[in-house]
Amino acid sequence: MDKQLYMVSLGPGDSELITIKALKALQNSDAICIPTKSPDHSFKKSLTHKIVSKLMEEHDFSKPIIPVYTPMHFKKEDWQYQVDILYKGFEEHTILSFVTLGDSAVYSTVYYLLDIIKAQQPELYCRSEVIAGVTSFSQASAKVKKPLCVGDSRFEIVPLLDKEVPCTTIYMRPKIGMDTELIKEQGELYTFENMNYNGENITSYKKSRVERYMTLFIDFFK
Ligand SMILES: C[S@@+](CC[C@H](N)C(=O)[O-])C[C@H]1O[C@@H](n2cnc3c(N)ncnc32)[C@H](O)[C@@H]1O
């Protein structure tokens, strides 16, 4: 059987806020790779390990756990080390999950690892799947019953760093028939139409005209 790698978003810490798809990926895996900041590879302080243990208990399944030491130094060699642990895991297992808190799209290690895998093992990269999850800020909004944006408002995610950083912009709620000329591409612009519905269409460019209400554009940072 071909190797399969799931990058599983666990949600913001409540085991009930994991998606069914993410749960199924964990249940379908031969082993689960869990990041730990402890150099002794223990999970004493690991929030991810707590969530996965609770899920295994609540949903009555058990999988071998592979610790992935994650020192958070943001160095290429650390990510390579983590990828090497995944490669080693594949020597014994066919299906692996790597887990991350919240949603993998937001400040997660997942894409550092996938970039390396894409360059070194393109077949494994093609067979990898990223499973979306609930972000910490969606949960925060729900906790206090305050929207992040509604009507004519918008919201921003600002990393608390002492420097200018590139930006991803999401364009939503277009009018059908609208010309997209006013959307100026800064990075890499994609069009997503009818995602997960009939006629799903994802293009790695900006469509010149909006054909469906269920259209969003993402200008990914470069
Ligand atoms: C590395 S980012 C990961 C974000 C995550 N992928 C997400 O979707 O929310 C970690 C930051 O997210 C925020 N965060 C994540 N989980 C949180 C929680 N349970 N409570 C408050 N803030 C949280 C904090 O700002 C924290 O510094």
PDB file of N, CA and C in Angstrom, residues 138-189:
ATOM      1  N   SER A 138     -11.597  31.622  16.197  1.00  0.00           N
ATOM      2  CA  SER A 138     -13.020  31.264  15.999  1.00  0.00           C
ATOM      3  C   SER A 138     -13.605  30.866  17.339  1.00  0.00           C
ATOM      4  N   GLN A 139     -12.846  30.097  18.103  1.00  0.00           N
ATOM      5  CA  GLN A 139     -13.304  29.654  19.420  1.00  0.00           C
ATOM      6  C   GLN A 139     -13.436  30.846  20.370  1.00  0.00           C
ATOM      7  N   ALA A 140     -12.465  31.784  20.310  1.00  0.00           N
ATOM      8  CA  ALA A 140     -12.512  32.951  21.191  1.00  0.00           C
ATOM      9  C   ALA A 140     -13.775  33.770  20.900  1.00  0.00           C
ATOM     10  N   SER A 141     -14.055  33.958  19.613  1.00  0.00           N
ATOM     11  CA  SER A 141     -15.241  34.701  19.197  1.00  0.00           C
ATOM     12  C   SER A 141     -16.506  34.026  19.730  1.00  0.00           C
ATOM     13  N   ALA A 142     -16.556  32.703  19.589  1.00  0.00           N
ATOM     14  CA  ALA A 142     -17.738  31.957  20.047  1.00  0.00           C
ATOM     15  C   ALA A 142     -17.887  32.047  21.566  1.00  0.00           C
ATOM     16  N   LYS A 143     -16.759  31.997  22.288  1.00  0.00           N
ATOM     17  CA  LYS A 143     -16.813  32.042  23.766  1.00  0.00           C
ATOM     18  C   LYS A 143     -17.489  33.315  24.262  1.00  0.00           C
ATOM     19  N   VAL A 144     -17.185  34.450  23.603  1.00  0.00           N
ATOM     20  CA  VAL A 144     -17.743  35.723  24.097  1.00  0.00           C
ATOM     21  C   VAL A 144     -18.933  36.207  23.247  1.00  0.00           C
ATOM     22  N   LYS A 145     -19.345  35.338  22.308  1.00  0.00           N
ATOM     23  CA  LYS A 145     -20.481  35.647  21.432  1.00  0.00           C
ATOM     24  C   LYS A 145     -20.306  36.996  20.754  1.00  0.00           C
ATOM     25  N   LYS A 146     -19.108  37.193  20.167  1.00  0.00           N
ATOM     26  CA  LYS A 146     -18.842  38.413  19.398  1.00  0.00           C
ATOM     27  C   LYS A 146     -18.298  37.993  18.036  1.00  0.00           C
ATOM     28  N   PRO A 147     -18.878  38.546  16.939  1.00  0.00           N
ATOM     29  CA  PRO A 147     -18.394  38.151  15.613  1.00  0.00           C
ATOM     30  C   PRO A 147     -17.016  38.742  15.318  1.00  0.00           C
ATOM     31  N   LEU A 148     -16.267  38.078  14.482  1.00  0.00           N
ATOM     32  CA  LEU A 148     -14.984  38.650  14.038  1.00  0.00           C
ATOM     33  C   LEU A 148     -15.240  39.692  12.958  1.00  0.00           C
ATOM     34  N   CYS A 149     -16.263  39.470  12.173  1.00  0.00           N
ATOM     35  CA  CYS A 149     -16.674  40.474  11.191  1.00  0.00           C
ATOM     36  C   CYS A 149     -18.117  40.175  10.797  1.00  0.00           C
ATOM     37  N   VAL A 150     -18.840  41.234  10.545  1.00  0.00           N
ATOM     38  CA  VAL A 150     -20.230  41.087  10.134  1.00  0.00           C
ATOM     39  C   VAL A 150     -20.605  42.366   9.386  1.00  0.00           C
ATOM     40  N   GLY A 151     -21.540  42.254   8.457  1.00  0.00           N
ATOM     41  CA  GLY A 151     -21.953  43.447   7.699  1.00  0.00           C
ATOM     42  C   GLY A 151     -20.768  44.056   6.969  1.00  0.00           C
ATOM     43  N   ASP A 152     -20.514  45.332   7.237  1.00  0.00           N
ATOM     44  CA  ASP A 152     -19.455  46.031   6.503  1.00  0.00           C
ATOM     45  C   ASP A 152     -18.113  46.025   7.229  1.00  0.00           C
ATOM     46  N   SER A 153     -17.867  45.076   8.100  1.00  0.00           N
ATOM     47  CA  SER A 153     -16.575  45.068   8.821  1.00  0.00           C
ATOM     48  C   SER A 153     -15.649  43.979   8.263  1.00  0.00           C
ATOM     49  N   ARG A 154     -14.401  43.993   8.702  1.00  0.00           N
ATOM     50  CA  ARG A 154     -13.436  42.964   8.307  1.00  0.00           C
ATOM     51  C   ARG A 154     -12.556  42.679   9.500  1.00  0.00           C
ATOM     52  N   PHE A 155     -11.745  41.623   9.415  1.00  0.00           N
ATOM     53  CA  PHE A 155     -10.840  41.397  10.535  1.00  0.00           C
ATOM     54  C   PHE A 155      -9.438  41.091  10.060  1.00  0.00           C
ATOM     55  N   GLU A 156      -8.481  41.353  10.949  1.00  0.00           N
ATOM     56  CA  GLU A 156      -7.062  41.197  10.631  1.00  0.00           C
ATOM     57  C   GLU A 156      -6.428  40.259  11.631  1.00  0.00           C
ATOM     58  N   ILE A 157      -5.416  39.538  11.223  1.00  0.00           N
ATOM     59  CA  ILE A 157      -4.590  38.775  12.161  1.00  0.00           C
ATOM     60  C   ILE A 157      -3.228  39.448  12.159  1.00  0.00           C
ATOM     61  N   VAL A 158      -2.788  39.906  13.295  1.00  0.00           N
ATOM     62  CA  VAL A 158      -1.525  40.650  13.365  1.00  0.00           C
ATOM     63  C   VAL A 158      -0.550  39.922  14.284  1.00  0.00           C
ATOM     64  N   PRO A 159       0.548  39.388  13.762  1.00  0.00           N
ATOM     65  CA  PRO A 159       1.531  38.748  14.634  1.00  0.00           C
ATOM     66  C   PRO A 159       2.276  39.816  15.437  1.00  0.00           C
ATOM     67  N   LEU A 160       2.455  39.588  16.712  1.00  0.00           N
ATOM     68  CA  LEU A 160       3.096  40.602  17.565  1.00  0.00           C
ATOM     69  C   LEU A 160       4.612  40.514  17.418  1.00  0.00           C
ATOM     70  N   LEU A 161       5.086  41.066  16.296  1.00  0.00           N
ATOM     71  CA  LEU A 161       6.517  41.052  15.977  1.00  0.00           C
ATOM     72  C   LEU A 161       6.942  42.491  15.722  1.00  0.00           C
ATOM     73  N   ASP A 162       8.250  42.766  15.928  1.00  0.00           N
ATOM     74  CA  ASP A 162       8.750  44.132  15.717  1.00  0.00           C
ATOM     75  C   ASP A 162       9.184  44.350  14.278  1.00  0.00           C
ATOM     76  N   LYS A 163       8.381  43.950  13.326  1.00  0.00           N
ATOM     77  CA  LYS A 163       8.775  44.163  11.930  1.00  0.00           C
ATOM     78  C   LYS A 163       7.561  44.077  11.019  1.00  0.00           C
ATOM     79  N   GLU A 164       7.722  44.596   9.817  1.00  0.00           N
ATOM     80  CA  GLU A 164       6.681  44.485   8.800  1.00  0.00           C
ATOM     81  C   GLU A 164       6.702  43.062   8.262  1.00  0.00           C
ATOM     82  N   VAL A 165       5.560  42.499   8.025  1.00  0.00           N
ATOM     83  CA  VAL A 165       5.529  41.132   7.492  1.00  0.00           C
ATOM     84  C   VAL A 165       4.598  41.062   6.288  1.00  0.00           C
ATOM     85  N   PRO A 166       4.860  40.113   5.378  1.00  0.00           N
ATOM     86  CA  PRO A 166       3.948  39.987   4.233  1.00  0.00           C
ATOM     87  C   PRO A 166       2.562  39.534   4.694  1.00  0.00           C
ATOM     88  N   CYS A 167       1.577  39.815   3.865  1.00  0.00           N
ATOM     89  CA  CYS A 167       0.180  39.623   4.283  1.00  0.00           C
ATOM     90  C   CYS A 167      -0.592  38.725   3.310  1.00  0.00           C
ATOM     91  N   THR A 168      -1.420  37.874   3.860  1.00  0.00           N
ATOM     92  CA  THR A 168      -2.397  37.122   3.060  1.00  0.00           C
ATOM     93  C   THR A 168      -3.729  37.857   3.165  1.00  0.00           C
ATOM     94  N   THR A 169      -4.404  38.046   2.043  1.00  0.00           N
ATOM     95  CA  THR A 169      -5.713  38.711   2.087  1.00  0.00           C
ATOM     96  C   THR A 169      -6.776  37.786   1.507  1.00  0.00           C
ATOM     97  N   ILE A 170      -7.888  37.712   2.224  1.00  0.00           N
ATOM     98  CA  ILE A 170      -9.008  36.883   1.767  1.00  0.00           C
ATOM     99  C   ILE A 170     -10.131  37.818   1.324  1.00  0.00           C
ATOM    100  N   TYR A 171     -10.617  37.615   0.107  1.00  0.00           N
ATOM    101  CA  TYR A 171     -11.718  38.433  -0.412  1.00  0.00           C
ATOM    102  C   TYR A 171     -12.975  37.567  -0.443  1.00  0.00           C
ATOM    103  N   MET A 172     -14.022  38.048   0.220  1.00  0.00           N
ATOM    104  CA  MET A 172     -15.268  37.277   0.301  1.00  0.00           C
ATOM    105  C   MET A 172     -16.455  38.138  -0.114  1.00  0.00           C
ATOM    106  N   ARG A 173     -17.594  37.492  -0.229  1.00  0.00           N
ATOM    107  CA  ARG A 173     -18.890  38.135  -0.506  1.00  0.00           C
ATOM    108  C   ARG A 173     -18.885  38.982  -1.795  1.00  0.00           C
ATOM    109  N   PRO A 174     -18.406  38.387  -2.903  1.00  0.00           N
ATOM    110  CA  PRO A 174     -18.471  39.150  -4.163  1.00  0.00           C
ATOM    111  C   PRO A 174     -19.899  39.137  -4.710  1.00  0.00           C
ATOM    112  N   LYS A 175     -20.148  40.039  -5.628  1.00  0.00           N
ATOM    113  CA  LYS A 175     -21.459  40.055  -6.315  1.00  0.00           C
ATOM    114  C   LYS A 175     -21.315  39.255  -7.614  1.00  0.00           C
ATOM    115  N   ILE A 176     -22.358  38.480  -7.937  1.00  0.00           N
ATOM    116  CA  ILE A 176     -22.317  37.702  -9.180  1.00  0.00           C
ATOM    117  C   ILE A 176     -22.218  38.667 -10.362  1.00  0.00           C
ATOM    118  N   GLY A 177     -21.319  38.343 -11.292  1.00  0.00           N
ATOM    119  CA  GLY A 177     -21.135  39.181 -12.482  1.00  0.00           C
ATOM    120  C   GLY A 177     -20.050  40.228 -12.291  1.00  0.00           C
ATOM    121  N   MET A 178     -19.570  40.357 -11.066  1.00  0.00           N
ATOM    122  CA  MET A 178     -18.572  41.394 -10.746  1.00  0.00           C
ATOM    123  C   MET A 178     -17.246  41.170 -11.494  1.00  0.00           C
ATOM    124  N   ASP A 179     -16.688  42.248 -11.971  1.00  0.00           N
ATOM    125  CA  ASP A 179     -15.355  42.205 -12.581  1.00  0.00           C
ATOM    126  C   ASP A 179     -14.333  42.204 -11.438  1.00  0.00           C
ATOM    127  N   THR A 180     -13.304  41.387 -11.521  1.00  0.00           N
ATOM    128  CA  THR A 180     -12.374  41.279 -10.386  1.00  0.00           C
ATOM    129  C   THR A 180     -11.147  42.189 -10.570  1.00  0.00           C
ATOM    130  N   GLU A 181     -11.246  43.087 -11.543  1.00  0.00           N
ATOM    131  CA  GLU A 181     -10.156  44.044 -11.827  1.00  0.00           C
ATOM    132  C   GLU A 181      -9.656  44.754 -10.558  1.00  0.00           C
ATOM    133  N   LEU A 182     -10.605  45.095  -9.662  1.00  0.00           N
ATOM    134  CA  LEU A 182     -10.236  45.884  -8.465  1.00  0.00           C
ATOM    135  C   LEU A 182      -9.403  45.072  -7.458  1.00  0.00           C
ATOM    136  N   ILE A 183      -9.360  43.749  -7.622  1.00  0.00           N
ATOM    137  CA  ILE A 183      -8.537  42.935  -6.708  1.00  0.00           C
ATOM    138  C   ILE A 183      -7.113  42.909  -7.272  1.00  0.00           C
ATOM    139  N   LYS A 184      -6.213  43.576  -6.560  1.00  0.00           N
ATOM    140  CA  LYS A 184      -4.838  43.672  -7.075  1.00  0.00           C
ATOM    141  C   LYS A 184      -3.987  42.578  -6.435  1.00  0.00           C
ATOM    142  N   GLU A 185      -3.416  41.722  -7.259  1.00  0.00           N
ATOM    143  CA  GLU A 185      -2.623  40.600  -6.753  1.00  0.00           C
ATOM    144  C   GLU A 185      -1.300  41.084  -6.162  1.00  0.00           C
ATOM    145  N   GLN A 186      -1.033  40.680  -4.909  1.00  0.00           N
ATOM    146  CA  GLN A 186       0.244  41.038  -4.256  1.00  0.00           C
ATOM    147  C   GLN A 186       1.157  39.814  -4.175  1.00  0.00           C
ATOM    148  N   GLY A 187       0.535  38.669  -3.887  1.00  0.00           N
ATOM    149  CA  GLY A 187       1.318  37.432  -3.722  1.00  0.00           C
ATOM    150  C   GLY A 187       0.896  36.410  -4.752  1.00  0.00           C
ATOM    151  N   GLU A 188       0.215  35.363  -4.282  1.00  0.00           N
ATOM    152  CA  GLU A 188      -0.275  34.328  -5.200  1.00  0.00           C
ATOM    153  C   GLU A 188      -1.777  34.221  -5.015  1.00  0.00           C
ATOM    154  N   LEU A 189      -2.502  34.636  -6.038  1.00  0.00           N
ATOM    155  CA  LEU A 189      -3.959  34.706  -5.896  1.00  0.00           C
ATOM    156  C   LEU A 189      -4.661  33.462  -6.454  1.00  0.00           C
TER     157      LEU A 189
END
